[in-house]
Coordinates of C-alpha atoms in Angstrom, one line a residue:
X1 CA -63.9 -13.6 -37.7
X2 CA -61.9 -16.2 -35.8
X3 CA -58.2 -16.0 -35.5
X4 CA -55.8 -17.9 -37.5
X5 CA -53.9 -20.2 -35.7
X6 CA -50.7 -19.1 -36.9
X7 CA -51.3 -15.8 -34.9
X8 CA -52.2 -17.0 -31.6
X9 CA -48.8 -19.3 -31.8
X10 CA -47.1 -16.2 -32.7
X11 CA -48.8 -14.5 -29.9
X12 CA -47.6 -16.9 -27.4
X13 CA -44.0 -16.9 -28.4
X14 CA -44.2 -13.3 -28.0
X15 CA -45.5 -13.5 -24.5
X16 CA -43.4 -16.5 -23.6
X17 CA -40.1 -14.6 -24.6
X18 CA -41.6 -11.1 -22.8
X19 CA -42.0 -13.1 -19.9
X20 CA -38.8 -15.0 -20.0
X21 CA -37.0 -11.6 -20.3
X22 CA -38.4 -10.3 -17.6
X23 CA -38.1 -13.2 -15.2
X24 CA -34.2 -12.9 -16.5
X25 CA -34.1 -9.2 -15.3
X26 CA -35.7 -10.0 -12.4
X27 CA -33.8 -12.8 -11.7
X28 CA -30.2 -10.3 -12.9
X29 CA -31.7 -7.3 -10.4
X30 CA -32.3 -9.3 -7.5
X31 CA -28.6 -11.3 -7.8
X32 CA -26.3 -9.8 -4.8
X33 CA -22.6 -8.6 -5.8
X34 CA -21.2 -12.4 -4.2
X35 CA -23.2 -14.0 -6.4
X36 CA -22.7 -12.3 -9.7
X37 CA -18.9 -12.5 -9.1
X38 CA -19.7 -16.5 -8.2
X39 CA -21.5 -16.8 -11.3
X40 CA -19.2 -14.4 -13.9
X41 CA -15.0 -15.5 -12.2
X42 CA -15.8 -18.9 -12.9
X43 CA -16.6 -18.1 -16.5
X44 CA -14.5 -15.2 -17.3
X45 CA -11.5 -15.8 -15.4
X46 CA -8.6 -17.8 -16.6
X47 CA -5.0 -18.8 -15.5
X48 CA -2.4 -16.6 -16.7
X49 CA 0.9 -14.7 -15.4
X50 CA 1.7 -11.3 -16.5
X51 CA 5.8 -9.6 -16.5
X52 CA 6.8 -6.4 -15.4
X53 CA 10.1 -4.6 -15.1
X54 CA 10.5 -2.9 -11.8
X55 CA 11.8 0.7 -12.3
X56 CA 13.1 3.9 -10.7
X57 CA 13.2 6.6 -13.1
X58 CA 15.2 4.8 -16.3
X59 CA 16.9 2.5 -14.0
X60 CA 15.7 -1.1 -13.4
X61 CA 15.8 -2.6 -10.1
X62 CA 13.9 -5.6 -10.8
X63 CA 11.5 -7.5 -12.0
X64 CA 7.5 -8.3 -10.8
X65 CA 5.2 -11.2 -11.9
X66 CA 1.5 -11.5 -11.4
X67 CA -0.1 -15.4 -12.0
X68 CA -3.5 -16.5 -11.7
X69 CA -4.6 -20.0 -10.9
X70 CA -7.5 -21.7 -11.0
X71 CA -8.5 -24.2 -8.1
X72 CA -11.7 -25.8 -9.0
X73 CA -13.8 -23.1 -6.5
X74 CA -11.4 -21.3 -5.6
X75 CA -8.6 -18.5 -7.1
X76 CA -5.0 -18.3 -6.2
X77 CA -2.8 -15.0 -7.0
X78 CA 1.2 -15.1 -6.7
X79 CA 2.9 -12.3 -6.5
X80 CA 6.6 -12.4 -7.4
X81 CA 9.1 -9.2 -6.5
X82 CA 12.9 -9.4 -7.0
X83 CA 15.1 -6.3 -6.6
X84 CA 18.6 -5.6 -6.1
X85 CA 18.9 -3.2 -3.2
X86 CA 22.2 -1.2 -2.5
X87 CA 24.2 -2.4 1.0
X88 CA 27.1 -0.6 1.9
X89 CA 29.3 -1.0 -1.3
X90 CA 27.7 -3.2 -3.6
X91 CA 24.1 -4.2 -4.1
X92 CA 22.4 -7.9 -3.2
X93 CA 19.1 -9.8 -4.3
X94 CA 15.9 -9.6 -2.6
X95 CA 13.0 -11.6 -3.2
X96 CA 9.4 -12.0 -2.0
X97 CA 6.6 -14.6 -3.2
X98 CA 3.2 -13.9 -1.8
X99 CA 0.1 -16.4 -2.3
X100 CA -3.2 -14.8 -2.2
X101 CA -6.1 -17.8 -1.7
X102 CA -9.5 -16.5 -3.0
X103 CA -12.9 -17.8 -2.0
X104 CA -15.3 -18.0 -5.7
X105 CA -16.5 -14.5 -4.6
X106 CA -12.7 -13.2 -5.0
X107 CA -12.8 -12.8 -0.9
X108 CA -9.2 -13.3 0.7
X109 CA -9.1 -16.8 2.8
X110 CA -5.2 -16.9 3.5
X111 CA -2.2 -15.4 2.4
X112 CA 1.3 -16.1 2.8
X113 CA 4.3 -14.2 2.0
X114 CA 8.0 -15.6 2.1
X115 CA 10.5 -12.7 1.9
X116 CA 14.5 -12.4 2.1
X117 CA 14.0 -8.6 1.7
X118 CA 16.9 -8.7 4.8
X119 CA 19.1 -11.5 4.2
X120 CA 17.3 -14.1 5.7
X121 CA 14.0 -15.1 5.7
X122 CA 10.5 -13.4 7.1
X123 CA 7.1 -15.4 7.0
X124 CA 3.9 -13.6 7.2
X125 CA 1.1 -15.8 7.5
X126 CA -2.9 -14.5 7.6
X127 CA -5.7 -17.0 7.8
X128 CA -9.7 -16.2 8.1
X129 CA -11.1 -18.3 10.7
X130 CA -13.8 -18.2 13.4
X131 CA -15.2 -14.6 11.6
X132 CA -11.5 -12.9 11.9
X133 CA -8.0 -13.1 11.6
X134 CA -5.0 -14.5 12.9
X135 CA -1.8 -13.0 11.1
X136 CA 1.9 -14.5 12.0
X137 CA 4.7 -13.4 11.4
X138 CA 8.4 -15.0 11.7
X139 CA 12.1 -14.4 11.3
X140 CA 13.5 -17.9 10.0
X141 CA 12.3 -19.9 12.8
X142 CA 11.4 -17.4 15.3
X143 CA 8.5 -15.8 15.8
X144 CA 7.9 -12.4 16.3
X145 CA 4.4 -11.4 16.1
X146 CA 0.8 -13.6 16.0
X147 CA -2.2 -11.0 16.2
X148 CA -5.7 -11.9 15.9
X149 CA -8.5 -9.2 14.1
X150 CA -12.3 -9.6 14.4
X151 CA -13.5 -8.8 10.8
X152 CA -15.0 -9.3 7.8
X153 CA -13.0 -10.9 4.6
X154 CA -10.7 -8.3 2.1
X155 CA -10.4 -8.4 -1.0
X156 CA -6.1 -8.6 -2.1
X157 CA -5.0 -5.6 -3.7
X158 CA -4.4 -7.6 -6.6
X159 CA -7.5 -9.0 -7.1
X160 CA -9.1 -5.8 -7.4
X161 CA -8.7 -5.1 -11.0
X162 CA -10.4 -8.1 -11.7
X163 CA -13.4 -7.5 -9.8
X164 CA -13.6 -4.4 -10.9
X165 CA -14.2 -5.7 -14.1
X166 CA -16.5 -8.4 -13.1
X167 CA -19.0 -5.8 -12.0
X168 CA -19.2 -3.4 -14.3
X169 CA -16.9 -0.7 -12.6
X170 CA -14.0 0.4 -15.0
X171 CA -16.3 2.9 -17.0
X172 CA -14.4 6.3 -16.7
X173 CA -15.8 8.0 -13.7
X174 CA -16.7 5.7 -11.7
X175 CA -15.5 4.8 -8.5
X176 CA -15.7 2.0 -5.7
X177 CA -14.5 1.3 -2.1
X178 CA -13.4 -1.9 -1.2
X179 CA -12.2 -3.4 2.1
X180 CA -8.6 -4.0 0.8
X181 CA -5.6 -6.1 1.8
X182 CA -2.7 -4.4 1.3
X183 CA 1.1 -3.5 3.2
X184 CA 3.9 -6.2 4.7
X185 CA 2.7 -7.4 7.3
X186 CA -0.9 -6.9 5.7
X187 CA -3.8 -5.0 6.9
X188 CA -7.2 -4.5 6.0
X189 CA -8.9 -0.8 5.0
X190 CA -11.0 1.0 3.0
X191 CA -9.6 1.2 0.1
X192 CA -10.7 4.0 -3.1
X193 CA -10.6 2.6 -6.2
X194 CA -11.4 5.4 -9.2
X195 CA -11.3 5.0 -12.3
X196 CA -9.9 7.6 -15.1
X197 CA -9.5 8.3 -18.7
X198 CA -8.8 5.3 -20.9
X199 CA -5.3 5.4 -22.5
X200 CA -3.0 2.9 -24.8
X201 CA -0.5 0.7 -22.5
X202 CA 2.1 -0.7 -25.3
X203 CA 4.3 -3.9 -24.4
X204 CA 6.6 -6.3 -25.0
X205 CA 5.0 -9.3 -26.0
X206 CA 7.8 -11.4 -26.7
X207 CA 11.8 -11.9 -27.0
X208 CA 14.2 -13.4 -28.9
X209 CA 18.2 -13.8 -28.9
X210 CA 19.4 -12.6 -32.2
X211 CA 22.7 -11.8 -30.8
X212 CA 24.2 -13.9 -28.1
X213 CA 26.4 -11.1 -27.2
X214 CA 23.6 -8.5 -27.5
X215 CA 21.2 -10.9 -25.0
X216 CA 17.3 -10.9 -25.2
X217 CA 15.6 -8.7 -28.2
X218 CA 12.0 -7.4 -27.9
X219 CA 10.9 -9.8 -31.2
X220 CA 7.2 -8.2 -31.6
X221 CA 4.9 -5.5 -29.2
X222 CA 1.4 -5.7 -28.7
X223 CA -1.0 -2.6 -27.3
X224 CA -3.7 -3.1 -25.0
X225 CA -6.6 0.2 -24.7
X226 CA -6.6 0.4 -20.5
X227 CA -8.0 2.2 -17.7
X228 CA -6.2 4.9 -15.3
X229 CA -7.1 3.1 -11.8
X230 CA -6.5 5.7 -8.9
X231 CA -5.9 3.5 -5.9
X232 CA -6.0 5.4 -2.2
X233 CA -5.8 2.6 1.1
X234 CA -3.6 1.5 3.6
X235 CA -0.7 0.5 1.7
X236 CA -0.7 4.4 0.2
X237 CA -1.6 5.6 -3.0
X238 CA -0.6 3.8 -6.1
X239 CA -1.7 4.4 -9.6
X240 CA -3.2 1.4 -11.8
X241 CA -3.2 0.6 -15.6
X242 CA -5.8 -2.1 -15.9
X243 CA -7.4 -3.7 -19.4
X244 CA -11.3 -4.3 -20.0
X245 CA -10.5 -8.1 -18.8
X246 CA -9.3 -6.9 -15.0
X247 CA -5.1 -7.7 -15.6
X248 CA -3.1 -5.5 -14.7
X249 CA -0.9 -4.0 -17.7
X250 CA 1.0 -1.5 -15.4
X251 CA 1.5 0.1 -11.8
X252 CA 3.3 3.1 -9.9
X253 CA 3.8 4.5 -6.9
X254 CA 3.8 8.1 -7.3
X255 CA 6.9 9.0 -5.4
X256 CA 8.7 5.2 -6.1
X257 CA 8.4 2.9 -8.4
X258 CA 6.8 2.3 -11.8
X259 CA 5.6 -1.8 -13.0
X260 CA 6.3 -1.9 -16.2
X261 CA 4.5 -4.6 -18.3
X262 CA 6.8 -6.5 -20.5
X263 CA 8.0 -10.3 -21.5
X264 CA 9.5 -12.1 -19.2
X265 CA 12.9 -12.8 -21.0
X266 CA 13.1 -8.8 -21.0
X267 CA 12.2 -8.4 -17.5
X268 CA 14.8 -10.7 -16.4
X269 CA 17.5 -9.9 -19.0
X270 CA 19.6 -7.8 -16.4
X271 CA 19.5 -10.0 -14.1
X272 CA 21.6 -13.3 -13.3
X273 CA 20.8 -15.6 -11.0
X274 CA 22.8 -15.8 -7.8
X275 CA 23.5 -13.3 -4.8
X276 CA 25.3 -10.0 -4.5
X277 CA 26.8 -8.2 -7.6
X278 CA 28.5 -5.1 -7.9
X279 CA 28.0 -4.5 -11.7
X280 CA 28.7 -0.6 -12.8
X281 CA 24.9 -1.2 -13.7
X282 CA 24.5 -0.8 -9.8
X283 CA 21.6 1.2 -8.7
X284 CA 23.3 2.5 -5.8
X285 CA 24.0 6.1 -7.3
X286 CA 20.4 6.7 -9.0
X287 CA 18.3 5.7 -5.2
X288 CA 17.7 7.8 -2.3
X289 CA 19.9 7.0 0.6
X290 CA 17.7 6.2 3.7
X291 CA 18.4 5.7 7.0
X292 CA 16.0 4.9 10.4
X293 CA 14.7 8.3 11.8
X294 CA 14.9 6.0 15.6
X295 CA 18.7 6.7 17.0
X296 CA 19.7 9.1 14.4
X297 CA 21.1 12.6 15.4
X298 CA 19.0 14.5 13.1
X299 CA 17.1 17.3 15.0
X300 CA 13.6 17.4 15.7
X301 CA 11.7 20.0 13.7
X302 CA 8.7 21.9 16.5
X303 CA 5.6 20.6 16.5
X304 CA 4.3 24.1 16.3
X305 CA 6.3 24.8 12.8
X306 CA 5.5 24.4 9.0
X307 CA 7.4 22.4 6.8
X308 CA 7.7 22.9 3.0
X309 CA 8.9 20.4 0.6
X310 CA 9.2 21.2 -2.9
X311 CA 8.3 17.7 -4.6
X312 CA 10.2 16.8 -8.1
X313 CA 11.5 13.6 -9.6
X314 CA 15.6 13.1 -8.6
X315 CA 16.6 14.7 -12.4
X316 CA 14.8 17.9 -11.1
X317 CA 11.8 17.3 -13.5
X318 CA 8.2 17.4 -12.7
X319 CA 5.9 15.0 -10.8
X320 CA 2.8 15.9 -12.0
X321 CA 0.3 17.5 -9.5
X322 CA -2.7 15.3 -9.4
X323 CA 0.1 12.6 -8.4
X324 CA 1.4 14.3 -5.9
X325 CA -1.6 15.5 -4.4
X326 CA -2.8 11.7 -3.7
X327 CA -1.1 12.5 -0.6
X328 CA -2.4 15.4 0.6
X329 CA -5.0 15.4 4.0
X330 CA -4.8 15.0 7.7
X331 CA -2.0 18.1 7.8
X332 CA -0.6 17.5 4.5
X333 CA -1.3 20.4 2.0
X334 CA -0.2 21.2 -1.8
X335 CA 0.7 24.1 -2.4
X336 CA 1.9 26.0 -6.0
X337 CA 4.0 28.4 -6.9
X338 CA 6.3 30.1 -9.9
X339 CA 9.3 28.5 -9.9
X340 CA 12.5 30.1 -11.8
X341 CA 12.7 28.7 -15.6
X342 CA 10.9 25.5 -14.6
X343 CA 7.3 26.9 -14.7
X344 CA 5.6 25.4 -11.2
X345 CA 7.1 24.2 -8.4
X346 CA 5.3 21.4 -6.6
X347 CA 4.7 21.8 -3.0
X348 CA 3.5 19.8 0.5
X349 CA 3.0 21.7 3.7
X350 CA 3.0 19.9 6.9
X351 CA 2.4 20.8 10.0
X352 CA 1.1 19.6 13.7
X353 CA -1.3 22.8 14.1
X354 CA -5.2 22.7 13.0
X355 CA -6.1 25.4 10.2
X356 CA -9.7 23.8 10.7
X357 CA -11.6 20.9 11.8
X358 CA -11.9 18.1 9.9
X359 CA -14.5 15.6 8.9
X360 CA -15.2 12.7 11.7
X361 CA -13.5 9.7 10.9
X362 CA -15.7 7.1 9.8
X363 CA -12.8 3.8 9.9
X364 CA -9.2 3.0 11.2
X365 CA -7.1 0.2 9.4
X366 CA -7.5 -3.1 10.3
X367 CA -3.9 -4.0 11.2
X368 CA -4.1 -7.7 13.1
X369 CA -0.5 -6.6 14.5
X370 CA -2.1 -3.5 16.5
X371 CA -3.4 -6.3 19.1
X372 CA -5.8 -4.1 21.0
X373 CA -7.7 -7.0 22.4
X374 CA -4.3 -8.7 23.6
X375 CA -5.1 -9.3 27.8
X376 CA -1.4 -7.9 28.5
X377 CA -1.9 -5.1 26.1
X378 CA -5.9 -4.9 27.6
X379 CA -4.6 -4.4 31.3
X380 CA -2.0 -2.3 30.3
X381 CA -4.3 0.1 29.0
X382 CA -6.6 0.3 31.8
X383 CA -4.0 1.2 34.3
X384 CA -3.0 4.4 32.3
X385 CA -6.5 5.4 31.5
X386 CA -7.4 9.1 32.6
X387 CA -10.1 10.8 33.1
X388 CA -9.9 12.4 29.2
X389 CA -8.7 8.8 27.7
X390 CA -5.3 7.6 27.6
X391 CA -2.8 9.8 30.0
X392 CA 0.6 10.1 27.6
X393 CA 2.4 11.0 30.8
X394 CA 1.7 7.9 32.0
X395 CA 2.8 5.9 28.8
X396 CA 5.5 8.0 28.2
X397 CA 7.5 6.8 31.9
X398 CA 6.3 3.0 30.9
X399 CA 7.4 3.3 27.6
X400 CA 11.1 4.9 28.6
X401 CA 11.5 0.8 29.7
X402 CA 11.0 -0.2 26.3
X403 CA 14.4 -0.5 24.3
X404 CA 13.9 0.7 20.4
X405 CA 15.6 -1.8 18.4
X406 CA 15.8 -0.7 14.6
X407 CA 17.2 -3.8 13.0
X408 CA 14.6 -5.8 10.7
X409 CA 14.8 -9.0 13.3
X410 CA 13.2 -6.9 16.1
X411 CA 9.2 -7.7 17.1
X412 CA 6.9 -5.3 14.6
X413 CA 3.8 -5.6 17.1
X414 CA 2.2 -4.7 19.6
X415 CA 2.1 -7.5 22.2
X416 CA 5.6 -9.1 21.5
X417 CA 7.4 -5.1 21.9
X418 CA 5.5 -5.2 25.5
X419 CA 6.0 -8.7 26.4
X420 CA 9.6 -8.6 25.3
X421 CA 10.4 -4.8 26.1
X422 CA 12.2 -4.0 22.9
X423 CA 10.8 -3.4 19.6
X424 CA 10.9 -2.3 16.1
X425 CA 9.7 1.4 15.7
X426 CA 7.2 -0.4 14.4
X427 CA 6.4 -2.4 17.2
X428 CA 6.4 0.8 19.5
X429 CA 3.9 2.4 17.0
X430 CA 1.6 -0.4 17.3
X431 CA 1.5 -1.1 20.7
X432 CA 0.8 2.7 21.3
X433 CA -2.0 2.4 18.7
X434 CA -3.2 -0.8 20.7
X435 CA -3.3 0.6 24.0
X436 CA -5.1 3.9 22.5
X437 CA -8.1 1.9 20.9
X438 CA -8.1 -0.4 24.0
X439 CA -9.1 2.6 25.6
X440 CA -11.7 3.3 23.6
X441 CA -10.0 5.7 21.1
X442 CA -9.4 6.0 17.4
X443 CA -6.2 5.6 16.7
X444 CA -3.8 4.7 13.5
X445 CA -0.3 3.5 12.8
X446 CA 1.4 5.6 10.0
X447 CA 4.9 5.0 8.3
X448 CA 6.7 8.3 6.6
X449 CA 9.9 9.7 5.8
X450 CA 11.9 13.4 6.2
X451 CA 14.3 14.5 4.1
X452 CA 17.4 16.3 5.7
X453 CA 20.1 17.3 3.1
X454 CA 20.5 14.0 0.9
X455 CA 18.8 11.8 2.9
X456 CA 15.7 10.6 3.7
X457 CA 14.9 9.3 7.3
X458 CA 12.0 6.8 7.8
X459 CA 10.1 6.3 10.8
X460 CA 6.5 5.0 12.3
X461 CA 4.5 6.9 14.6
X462 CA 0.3 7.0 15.2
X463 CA -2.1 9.8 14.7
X464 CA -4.3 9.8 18.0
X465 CA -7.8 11.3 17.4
X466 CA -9.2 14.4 19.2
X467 CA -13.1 14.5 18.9
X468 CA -13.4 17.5 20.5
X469 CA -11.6 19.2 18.3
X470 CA -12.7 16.9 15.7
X471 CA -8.3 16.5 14.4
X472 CA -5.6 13.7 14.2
X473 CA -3.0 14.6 16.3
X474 CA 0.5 13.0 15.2
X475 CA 2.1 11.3 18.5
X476 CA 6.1 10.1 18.2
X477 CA 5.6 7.5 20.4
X478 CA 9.4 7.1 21.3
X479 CA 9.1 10.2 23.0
X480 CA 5.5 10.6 23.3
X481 CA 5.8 14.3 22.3
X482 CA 3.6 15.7 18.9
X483 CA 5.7 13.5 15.7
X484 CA 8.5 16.2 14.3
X485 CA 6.5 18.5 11.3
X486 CA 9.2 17.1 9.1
X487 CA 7.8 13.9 9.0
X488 CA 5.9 13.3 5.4
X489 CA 3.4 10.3 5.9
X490 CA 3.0 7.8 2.9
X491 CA 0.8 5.2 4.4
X492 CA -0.8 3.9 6.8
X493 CA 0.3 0.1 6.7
X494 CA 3.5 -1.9 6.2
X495 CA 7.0 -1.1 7.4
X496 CA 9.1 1.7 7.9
X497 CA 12.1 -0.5 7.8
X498 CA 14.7 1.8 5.0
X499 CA 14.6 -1.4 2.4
X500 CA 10.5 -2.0 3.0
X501 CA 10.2 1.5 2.3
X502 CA 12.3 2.2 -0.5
X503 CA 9.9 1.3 -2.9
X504 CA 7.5 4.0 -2.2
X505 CA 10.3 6.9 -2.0
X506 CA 12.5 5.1 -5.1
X507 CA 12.0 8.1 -7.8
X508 CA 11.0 11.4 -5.6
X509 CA 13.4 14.2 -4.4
X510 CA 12.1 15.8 -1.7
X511 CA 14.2 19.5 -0.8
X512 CA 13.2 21.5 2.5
X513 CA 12.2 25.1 1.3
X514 CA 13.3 27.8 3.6
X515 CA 10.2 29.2 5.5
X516 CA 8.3 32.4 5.0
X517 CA 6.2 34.6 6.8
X518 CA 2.7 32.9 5.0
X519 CA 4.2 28.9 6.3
X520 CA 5.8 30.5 9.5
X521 CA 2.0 32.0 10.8
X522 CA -0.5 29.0 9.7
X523 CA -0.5 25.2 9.6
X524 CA -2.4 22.6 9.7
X525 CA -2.9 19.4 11.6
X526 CA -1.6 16.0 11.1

């Protein structure tokens, strides 16, 4: 019996669509990660600017704005940060506007960041060229630093949300690592992006002046269902609220401060334009006094001792622990115990001593500023090099030439503190980091604070790996000697100039605990 024609035409639409399905998923499975984010930013990525008010605790100290930009091809982020910082008896305006260039596949091609965080302006200028990096950075019209970095192209810190979205990643559970751009002056590293339990992020959507005396009104609130984004690179940890579209509805330091997503109008209604104020509204008596650990007269802690901090927010309430313990590895461990009437006390241990070895590194941060292959820095290197790596004793009578210079003007890297012979503690840092790698060692730069009574002390030093006994060892390279064990690190990028750090430190109190026979007879290493 021969077959109706209407059948063998519905025959061949069924094979034509079977086969145009799976040329489709072919085609999908066999797309790289650049190309699907080629393909899927141009379409699902649009120009926008989110508002956020910048806080410590229930104070404000400024506001935070996000925009996207379409370029044709190409993406541009700007990042906007004012906050008013105390100085000596009133407080004064800082601000910082940072331009993020993206390629279509969302990879960094330039940034530039203009910042009066000091009272005058900084530049810090990064360009991808030639397969690496050249960063500069200047003070007005002098510049202090130009480092080149061999390496492939970062994705901005900023971005990452958005990519994460792009391909599929903000399911709860899952978790990516991304060579991240992150710190001022930026770096590139490894960065861990992980994502957690979905929550509710609720926002002022809009304002409205009811009341002239009263100011700005929130007029309506919207809510947006977001993911928990753990985030663990350079710049330190920092904790993410991100929608199903990649923005960014919210972000916190764990020990600083919180973004809050809001309108505009309401970010900004504290504010006035203009310079220095000294308002009653001053944040002065809510932030953590800091000071540069270089020059001070605080004493040195042994290397060979344990320090305890117990960790709580400045009102003596609770941090919670899986916040606090974002910082804990490479000689930092939490530690619990009862506390009287408050339930747990939080706890970090540090220490310079090993309480076992640790996992071979498998990266270092990319820091163009650490200029390893600089000739100066190079030849430098090669004259100190002993039979074990770098001899300390060596670098420890060159670097007695080399005059520490804590205010924000001084060079922050490595070539200009040894052509120059003064430096930021920064500078020293990195040109200690440099000559270590130009000897063929791992090392990092690392910015942290101690707390001594009410203050907090902020410094830079490197953590020099030991393969044979598979540590980091933490090195204070103004005196060469293993870094004090009161030193907390926070990260390993950026500045450990007081206002540049303040940020990270904004909403913690930190309070020595008085050592017992457990702390006083282990450690660990840093």
């Amino acid at each position: 019996m021969p077959v109706p024609p209407r059948n063998i035409a519905a025959i061949g639409v069924l094979l034509a669509w079977g086969a145009s399905l799976a040329w489709l998923g072919l085609r999908s499975g066999s797309r790289t990660e650049s190309a699907l984010l080629r393909s899927e930013a141009s379409l699902r990525l649009s120009p926008g600017d989110v508002w956020f008010a910048v806080m410590a605790g229930d104070q404000q100290l400024g506001l935070a704005g996000v925009t996207l930009d379409t370029l044709g091809s190409a993406y541009r982020v700007r990042e906007t940060v004012t906050l008013e910082l105390p100085r000596d008896s009133a407080t004064y305006r800082a601000n910082r506007t940072t331009d993020y260039l993206m390629g279509p596949a969302l990879g960094v091609q330039s940034v530039e960041s203009r910042d009066g965080l000091h009272g005058f302006r900084r530049l810090a200028r990064l360009v991808s060229a030639d397969g690496g990096w050249t960063e500069v950075v200047r003070h007005e019209d002098r510049q202090v630093a130009d480092g080149r970095l061999d390496g492939g192209i970062p994705i901005a810190l900023l971005l990452a949300p958005y990519r994460l979205a792009l391909t599929g990643a903000l399911g709860t559970g899952e978790s990516r690592r991304l060579q991240t751009l992150d710190g001022w002056p930026a770096a590139a590293g490894e960065t861990s992006y992980t994502m957690g339990a979905d929550t509710v992020v609720a926002f002022a959507d809009s304002a409205i002046v009811r009341d002239p005396g009263i100011g700005w009104e929130v007029a309506h609130r919207d809510s947006v269902t977001a993911h928990t984004v753990v985030v663990e690179g350079p710049g330190g940890p920092r904790l993410m609220w991100v929608d199903r579209r990649g923005t960014l509805t919210g972000m916190a330091y764990p020990f600083g401060v919180r973004w809050v997503r809001t309108d505009f109008m309401l970010a900004n209604a504290p504010f006035t334009p203009g310079g220095a104020t000294d308002r009653s509204t001053s944040p002065r008596a809510t932030l953590p006094t800091i000071r540069p650990w270089a020059g001070s007269a605080v004493a040195r802690q042994p290397a060979d001792s344990v320090v305890s901090y117990a960790v709580t927010r400045p009102d003596g309430s609770a941090i919670p622990r899986r916040w606090i313990q974002l910082y804990v590895g490479s000689g930092v461990e939490y530690r619990a115990r009862a506390g009287s009437g408050r339930g747990v006390a939080h706890q970090l241990r540090v220490a310079t001593r090993a309480a076992g070895r640790q996992p071979i590194p498998m990266d270092t941060v990319a820091d163009p500023l650490i200029q390893a292959a600089d000739e100066m820095v190079r030849a430098l290197a090669d004259s100190m090099r002993g039979p074990e790596g770098l001899d300390l004793d060596l670098v420890r009578a060159r670097f007695a030439r080399i005059a520490v210079d804590t205010s924000a003007e001084a060079p922050v890297d490595a070539a200009g503190t040894l052509r120059g012979g003064r430096g930021h503690p920064d500078g020293v840092a990195r040109l200690l980091a440099a000559l270590l790698r130009a000897s063929g060692e791992q090392a990092r730069y690392v910015i942290g604070v101690a707390s001594v009574a009410d203050t907090l002390y902020a410094h830079a030093w490197v953590e020099r790996w030991e393969p044979r006994r598979r540590r980091w060892q933490a090195i204070d390279p103004l005196t060469m000697d293993p870094a004090s064990a009161a030193l907390l690190r926070l990260a390993a990028a950026g500045s450990s100039h007081p206002e540049d750090i303040l940020p990270m430190v904004a909403d913690v109190r930190l309070t020595r605990m008085v050592p017992d026979s457990a702390d006083a007879s282990k450690g660990t290493d840093r």
